[in-house]
Amino acid sequence: MLNFEFSILDFIQNLHSSFGDFVMPLISESGSGGIIWIVFAGILWIFPKYRKYAIIMLIALTLDVVICNLTLKPLIARTRPFDVNPVKLLVKAPTDYSFPSGHTAAAFSAAFSLLFGKNKLWIPSMILASLIAFSRLYLYVHYPSDVFAGILLGLIIGMISNIIYNFAESRIRGKI
């Protein structure tokens, strides 16, 4: 399996260009710490008709941190591809574990939370999430299975965040 993953990473390495080498680190950095998604939720919060989506997105990002970064990464403790097959990185080498991709999981948690919340902003969010996921492969900091797991985790968290919000909202409305 690892050989197959390296063949995908090596294929992507052949796609490198000066434009890609400039833009992919920027795209990847936009997902660091989920900052772009937190800012996006903050913008949604400003508008009362979109506040619901800000809350759902923040629930998703919180679940993502707990499940991905605090639980799965240390539990699985997978080394990164550049540690196994050294390459010249375009970004500072991450120091945490590889599986699952935290950038990808956060991005897709936010995007899927909007999709399942039936907000049309899921479309540009999904495009950005996909670019962030691809950037992690382009930058050689994740295996394809790390990214795939991040997408799957984002899907599950996006669903769960909507369930939590809807349950809490129905409980609050029932008590008023």
PDB file of C-alpha atoms in Angstrom:
ATOM      1  CA  MET A   1       0.000   0.000   0.000  1.00  0.00           C
ATOM      2  CA  LEU A   2       2.813   2.402   0.895  1.00  0.00           C
ATOM      3  CA  ASN A   3       4.415   1.935  -2.544  1.00  0.00           C
ATOM      4  CA  PHE A   4       1.096   2.851  -4.167  1.00  0.00           C
ATOM      5  CA  GLU A   5       0.852   5.989  -2.024  1.00  0.00           C
ATOM      6  CA  PHE A   6       4.397   7.016  -2.895  1.00  0.00           C
ATOM      7  CA  SER A   7       3.654   6.473  -6.592  1.00  0.00           C
ATOM      8  CA  ILE A   8       0.764   8.970  -6.277  1.00  0.00           C
ATOM      9  CA  LEU A   9       2.946  11.440  -4.385  1.00  0.00           C
ATOM     10  CA  ASP A  10       5.742  11.031  -6.942  1.00  0.00           C
ATOM     11  CA  PHE A  11       3.271  11.618  -9.785  1.00  0.00           C
ATOM     12  CA  ILE A  12       2.118  14.838  -8.082  1.00  0.00           C
ATOM     13  CA  GLN A  13       5.747  15.869  -7.623  1.00  0.00           C
ATOM     14  CA  ASN A  14       6.070  15.762 -11.428  1.00  0.00           C
ATOM     15  CA  LEU A  15       3.286  18.368 -11.630  1.00  0.00           C
ATOM     16  CA  HIS A  16       5.357  20.985  -9.813  1.00  0.00           C
ATOM     17  CA  SER A  17       5.664  24.388 -11.470  1.00  0.00           C
ATOM     18  CA  SER A  18       6.802  27.803 -10.326  1.00  0.00           C
ATOM     19  CA  PHE A  19       3.139  28.860 -10.051  1.00  0.00           C
ATOM     20  CA  GLY A  20       2.204  25.752  -8.046  1.00  0.00           C
ATOM     21  CA  ASP A  21       5.278  26.101  -5.856  1.00  0.00           C
ATOM     22  CA  PHE A  22       4.149  29.642  -5.047  1.00  0.00           C
ATOM     23  CA  VAL A  23       0.400  29.126  -4.611  1.00  0.00           C
ATOM     24  CA  MET A  24       0.203  25.698  -2.924  1.00  0.00           C
ATOM     25  CA  PRO A  25       2.039  26.778   0.248  1.00  0.00           C
ATOM     26  CA  LEU A  26      -0.327  29.769   0.467  1.00  0.00           C
ATOM     27  CA  ILE A  27      -3.398  27.575   0.066  1.00  0.00           C
ATOM     28  CA  SER A  28      -2.065  25.125   2.626  1.00  0.00           C
ATOM     29  CA  GLU A  29      -1.215  27.899   5.080  1.00  0.00           C
ATOM     30  CA  SER A  30      -4.758  29.266   4.794  1.00  0.00           C
ATOM     31  CA  GLY A  31      -5.912  26.015   6.391  1.00  0.00           C
ATOM     32  CA  SER A  32      -3.362  26.029   9.226  1.00  0.00           C
ATOM     33  CA  GLY A  33      -5.082  25.875  12.581  1.00  0.00           C
ATOM     34  CA  GLY A  34      -8.406  26.074  10.733  1.00  0.00           C
ATOM     35  CA  ILE A  35      -7.934  29.850  10.724  1.00  0.00           C
ATOM     36  CA  ILE A  36      -9.676  30.511   7.412  1.00  0.00           C
ATOM     37  CA  TRP A  37     -12.702  28.521   8.616  1.00  0.00           C
ATOM     38  CA  ILE A  38     -12.768  30.314  11.956  1.00  0.00           C
ATOM     39  CA  VAL A  39     -12.643  33.673  10.169  1.00  0.00           C
ATOM     40  CA  PHE A  40     -15.364  32.506   7.792  1.00  0.00           C
ATOM     41  CA  ALA A  41     -17.548  31.446  10.743  1.00  0.00           C
ATOM     42  CA  GLY A  42     -16.884  34.863  12.315  1.00  0.00           C
ATOM     43  CA  ILE A  43     -18.094  36.582   9.158  1.00  0.00           C
ATOM     44  CA  LEU A  44     -21.216  34.397   9.076  1.00  0.00           C
ATOM     45  CA  TRP A  45     -21.825  35.235  12.758  1.00  0.00           C
ATOM     46  CA  ILE A  46     -22.106  38.944  11.931  1.00  0.00           C
ATOM     47  CA  PHE A  47     -25.254  38.342   9.873  1.00  0.00           C
ATOM     48  CA  PRO A  48     -28.185  37.057  11.954  1.00  0.00           C
ATOM     49  CA  LYS A  49     -29.645  34.978   9.107  1.00  0.00           C
ATOM     50  CA  TYR A  50     -26.304  33.126   8.774  1.00  0.00           C
ATOM     51  CA  ARG A  51     -25.517  32.790  12.496  1.00  0.00           C
ATOM     52  CA  LYS A  52     -26.879  29.238  12.543  1.00  0.00           C
ATOM     53  CA  TYR A  53     -24.217  28.216  10.002  1.00  0.00           C
ATOM     54  CA  ALA A  54     -21.470  29.882  12.014  1.00  0.00           C
ATOM     55  CA  ILE A  55     -22.505  27.856  15.057  1.00  0.00           C
ATOM     56  CA  ILE A  56     -22.671  24.601  13.082  1.00  0.00           C
ATOM     57  CA  MET A  57     -19.253  25.291  11.558  1.00  0.00           C
ATOM     58  CA  LEU A  58     -17.732  26.054  14.971  1.00  0.00           C
ATOM     59  CA  ILE A  59     -19.220  22.843  16.377  1.00  0.00           C
ATOM     60  CA  ALA A  60     -17.640  20.978  13.449  1.00  0.00           C
ATOM     61  CA  LEU A  61     -14.240  22.605  13.933  1.00  0.00           C
ATOM     62  CA  THR A  62     -14.307  21.856  17.657  1.00  0.00           C
ATOM     63  CA  LEU A  63     -15.176  18.206  17.041  1.00  0.00           C
ATOM     64  CA  ASP A  64     -12.426  18.073  14.422  1.00  0.00           C
ATOM     65  CA  VAL A  65      -9.756  19.289  16.846  1.00  0.00           C
ATOM     66  CA  VAL A  66     -10.784  16.762  19.492  1.00  0.00           C
ATOM     67  CA  ILE A  67     -11.191  13.782  17.167  1.00  0.00           C
ATOM     68  CA  CYS A  68      -8.389  14.438  14.673  1.00  0.00           C
ATOM     69  CA  ASN A  69      -5.652  16.366  16.420  1.00  0.00           C
ATOM     70  CA  LEU A  70      -6.076  15.326  20.040  1.00  0.00           C
ATOM     71  CA  THR A  71      -7.163  11.709  19.538  1.00  0.00           C
ATOM     72  CA  LEU A  72      -6.386  10.080  16.180  1.00  0.00           C
ATOM     73  CA  LYS A  73      -3.040  11.665  15.319  1.00  0.00           C
ATOM     74  CA  PRO A  74      -1.321  10.730  18.615  1.00  0.00           C
ATOM     75  CA  LEU A  75      -3.068   7.347  18.758  1.00  0.00           C
ATOM     76  CA  ILE A  76      -2.026   6.293  15.243  1.00  0.00           C
ATOM     77  CA  ALA A  77       1.320   8.176  15.259  1.00  0.00           C
ATOM     78  CA  ARG A  78       2.044   7.786  11.549  1.00  0.00           C
ATOM     79  CA  THR A  79       5.260   9.333  10.299  1.00  0.00           C
ATOM     80  CA  ARG A  80       5.059  11.765   7.423  1.00  0.00           C
ATOM     81  CA  PRO A  81       6.079  10.872   3.873  1.00  0.00           C
ATOM     82  CA  PHE A  82       9.040  13.275   3.851  1.00  0.00           C
ATOM     83  CA  ASP A  83      10.407  11.424   6.901  1.00  0.00           C
ATOM     84  CA  VAL A  84      10.325   8.134   4.977  1.00  0.00           C
ATOM     85  CA  ASN A  85      11.331   9.488   1.566  1.00  0.00           C
ATOM     86  CA  PRO A  86      13.255  12.745   2.076  1.00  0.00           C
ATOM     87  CA  VAL A  87      12.455  15.555  -0.362  1.00  0.00           C
ATOM     88  CA  LYS A  88      13.091  19.283  -0.373  1.00  0.00           C
ATOM     89  CA  LEU A  89       9.987  20.755   1.214  1.00  0.00           C
ATOM     90  CA  LEU A  90       8.416  24.043   0.145  1.00  0.00           C
ATOM     91  CA  VAL A  91       7.085  24.598   3.676  1.00  0.00           C
ATOM     92  CA  LYS A  92       8.389  24.197   7.188  1.00  0.00           C
ATOM     93  CA  ALA A  93       8.252  20.519   8.102  1.00  0.00           C
ATOM     94  CA  PRO A  94       5.211  19.776  10.291  1.00  0.00           C
ATOM     95  CA  THR A  95       6.148  18.269  13.642  1.00  0.00           C
ATOM     96  CA  ASP A  96       2.928  16.431  14.436  1.00  0.00           C
ATOM     97  CA  TYR A  97       1.873  13.076  13.044  1.00  0.00           C
ATOM     98  CA  SER A  98       0.507  12.491   9.566  1.00  0.00           C
ATOM     99  CA  PHE A  99      -2.731  10.489   9.917  1.00  0.00           C
ATOM    100  CA  PRO A 100      -5.294  11.857   9.337  1.00  0.00           C
ATOM    101  CA  SER A 101      -4.611  15.159   7.597  1.00  0.00           C
ATOM    102  CA  GLY A 102      -5.722  17.843  10.048  1.00  0.00           C
ATOM    103  CA  HIS A 103      -5.855  20.546   7.373  1.00  0.00           C
ATOM    104  CA  THR A 104      -8.080  18.340   5.226  1.00  0.00           C
ATOM    105  CA  ALA A 105     -10.300  17.210   8.094  1.00  0.00           C
ATOM    106  CA  ALA A 106     -10.892  20.785   9.277  1.00  0.00           C
ATOM    107  CA  ALA A 107     -11.568  22.034   5.742  1.00  0.00           C
ATOM    108  CA  PHE A 108     -14.043  19.284   4.918  1.00  0.00           C
ATOM    109  CA  SER A 109     -15.677  19.465   8.367  1.00  0.00           C
ATOM    110  CA  ALA A 110     -16.452  23.118   7.654  1.00  0.00           C
ATOM    111  CA  ALA A 111     -17.542  22.512   4.050  1.00  0.00           C
ATOM    112  CA  PHE A 112     -19.718  19.501   4.880  1.00  0.00           C
ATOM    113  CA  SER A 113     -21.265  21.328   7.839  1.00  0.00           C
ATOM    114  CA  LEU A 114     -22.512  23.911   5.325  1.00  0.00           C
ATOM    115  CA  LEU A 115     -23.621  21.261   2.834  1.00  0.00           C
ATOM    116  CA  PHE A 116     -25.665  19.343   5.401  1.00  0.00           C
ATOM    117  CA  GLY A 117     -26.955  22.643   6.783  1.00  0.00           C
ATOM    118  CA  LYS A 118     -28.276  23.386   3.278  1.00  0.00           C
ATOM    119  CA  ASN A 119     -26.280  26.590   2.872  1.00  0.00           C
ATOM    120  CA  LYS A 120     -25.174  27.382  -0.692  1.00  0.00           C
ATOM    121  CA  LEU A 121     -21.802  28.553   0.595  1.00  0.00           C
ATOM    122  CA  TRP A 122     -20.886  24.873   0.724  1.00  0.00           C
ATOM    123  CA  ILE A 123     -19.886  25.093  -2.959  1.00  0.00           C
ATOM    124  CA  PRO A 124     -17.002  27.594  -2.637  1.00  0.00           C
ATOM    125  CA  SER A 125     -16.116  26.000   0.710  1.00  0.00           C
ATOM    126  CA  MET A 126     -15.826  22.587  -0.930  1.00  0.00           C
ATOM    127  CA  ILE A 127     -13.624  24.038  -3.680  1.00  0.00           C
ATOM    128  CA  LEU A 128     -11.287  25.588  -1.106  1.00  0.00           C
ATOM    129  CA  ALA A 129     -11.337  22.394   0.985  1.00  0.00           C
ATOM    130  CA  SER A 130     -10.358  20.386  -2.108  1.00  0.00           C
ATOM    131  CA  LEU A 131      -7.512  22.789  -2.892  1.00  0.00           C
ATOM    132  CA  ILE A 132      -6.262  22.553   0.695  1.00  0.00           C
ATOM    133  CA  ALA A 133      -6.402  18.747   0.546  1.00  0.00           C
ATOM    134  CA  PHE A 134      -4.495  18.668  -2.747  1.00  0.00           C
ATOM    135  CA  SER A 135      -1.936  21.145  -1.425  1.00  0.00           C
ATOM    136  CA  ARG A 136      -1.047  18.715   1.375  1.00  0.00           C
ATOM    137  CA  LEU A 137      -0.146  16.100  -1.242  1.00  0.00           C
ATOM    138  CA  TYR A 138       1.620  18.610  -3.486  1.00  0.00           C
ATOM    139  CA  LEU A 139       3.729  19.717  -0.530  1.00  0.00           C
ATOM    140  CA  TYR A 140       4.611  16.089   0.318  1.00  0.00           C
ATOM    141  CA  VAL A 141       3.486  16.421   3.927  1.00  0.00           C
ATOM    142  CA  HIS A 142       0.696  13.800   3.779  1.00  0.00           C
ATOM    143  CA  TYR A 143       0.034  10.439   2.212  1.00  0.00           C
ATOM    144  CA  PRO A 144      -3.058  10.116   0.011  1.00  0.00           C
ATOM    145  CA  SER A 145      -4.686   7.909   2.676  1.00  0.00           C
ATOM    146  CA  ASP A 146      -4.160  10.711   5.243  1.00  0.00           C
ATOM    147  CA  VAL A 147      -6.044  13.091   2.969  1.00  0.00           C
ATOM    148  CA  PHE A 148      -8.762  10.548   2.172  1.00  0.00           C
ATOM    149  CA  ALA A 149      -9.245   9.898   5.902  1.00  0.00           C
ATOM    150  CA  GLY A 150      -9.438  13.665   6.479  1.00  0.00           C
ATOM    151  CA  ILE A 151     -12.194  13.956   3.870  1.00  0.00           C
ATOM    152  CA  LEU A 152     -14.114  11.034   5.382  1.00  0.00           C
ATOM    153  CA  LEU A 153     -13.678  12.444   8.880  1.00  0.00           C
ATOM    154  CA  GLY A 154     -14.891  15.832   7.637  1.00  0.00           C
ATOM    155  CA  LEU A 155     -17.971  14.193   6.120  1.00  0.00           C
ATOM    156  CA  ILE A 156     -18.845  12.464   9.391  1.00  0.00           C
ATOM    157  CA  ILE A 157     -18.131  15.541  11.509  1.00  0.00           C
ATOM    158  CA  GLY A 158     -20.143  17.752   9.149  1.00  0.00           C
ATOM    159  CA  MET A 159     -23.136  15.447   9.615  1.00  0.00           C
ATOM    160  CA  ILE A 160     -22.713  15.175  13.367  1.00  0.00           C
ATOM    161  CA  SER A 161     -22.341  18.947  13.826  1.00  0.00           C
ATOM    162  CA  ASN A 162     -25.698  19.483  12.111  1.00  0.00           C
ATOM    163  CA  ILE A 163     -27.328  16.776  14.229  1.00  0.00           C
ATOM    164  CA  ILE A 164     -25.962  18.389  17.406  1.00  0.00           C
ATOM    165  CA  TYR A 165     -27.148  21.834  16.350  1.00  0.00           C
ATOM    166  CA  ASN A 166     -30.619  20.635  15.366  1.00  0.00           C
ATOM    167  CA  PHE A 167     -30.993  18.618  18.566  1.00  0.00           C
ATOM    168  CA  ALA A 168     -29.893  21.562  20.733  1.00  0.00           C
ATOM    169  CA  GLU A 169     -32.153  23.964  18.845  1.00  0.00           C
ATOM    170  CA  SER A 170     -35.177  21.679  19.232  1.00  0.00           C
ATOM    171  CA  ARG A 171     -34.475  21.285  22.964  1.00  0.00           C
ATOM    172  CA  ILE A 172     -34.164  25.053  23.408  1.00  0.00           C
ATOM    173  CA  ARG A 173     -37.346  25.758  21.422  1.00  0.00           C
ATOM    174  CA  GLY A 174     -39.192  23.097  23.403  1.00  0.00           C
ATOM    175  CA  LYS A 175     -38.346  24.857  26.673  1.00  0.00           C
ATOM    176  CA  ILE A 176     -39.375  28.323  25.587  1.00  0.00           C
TER     177      ILE A 176
END
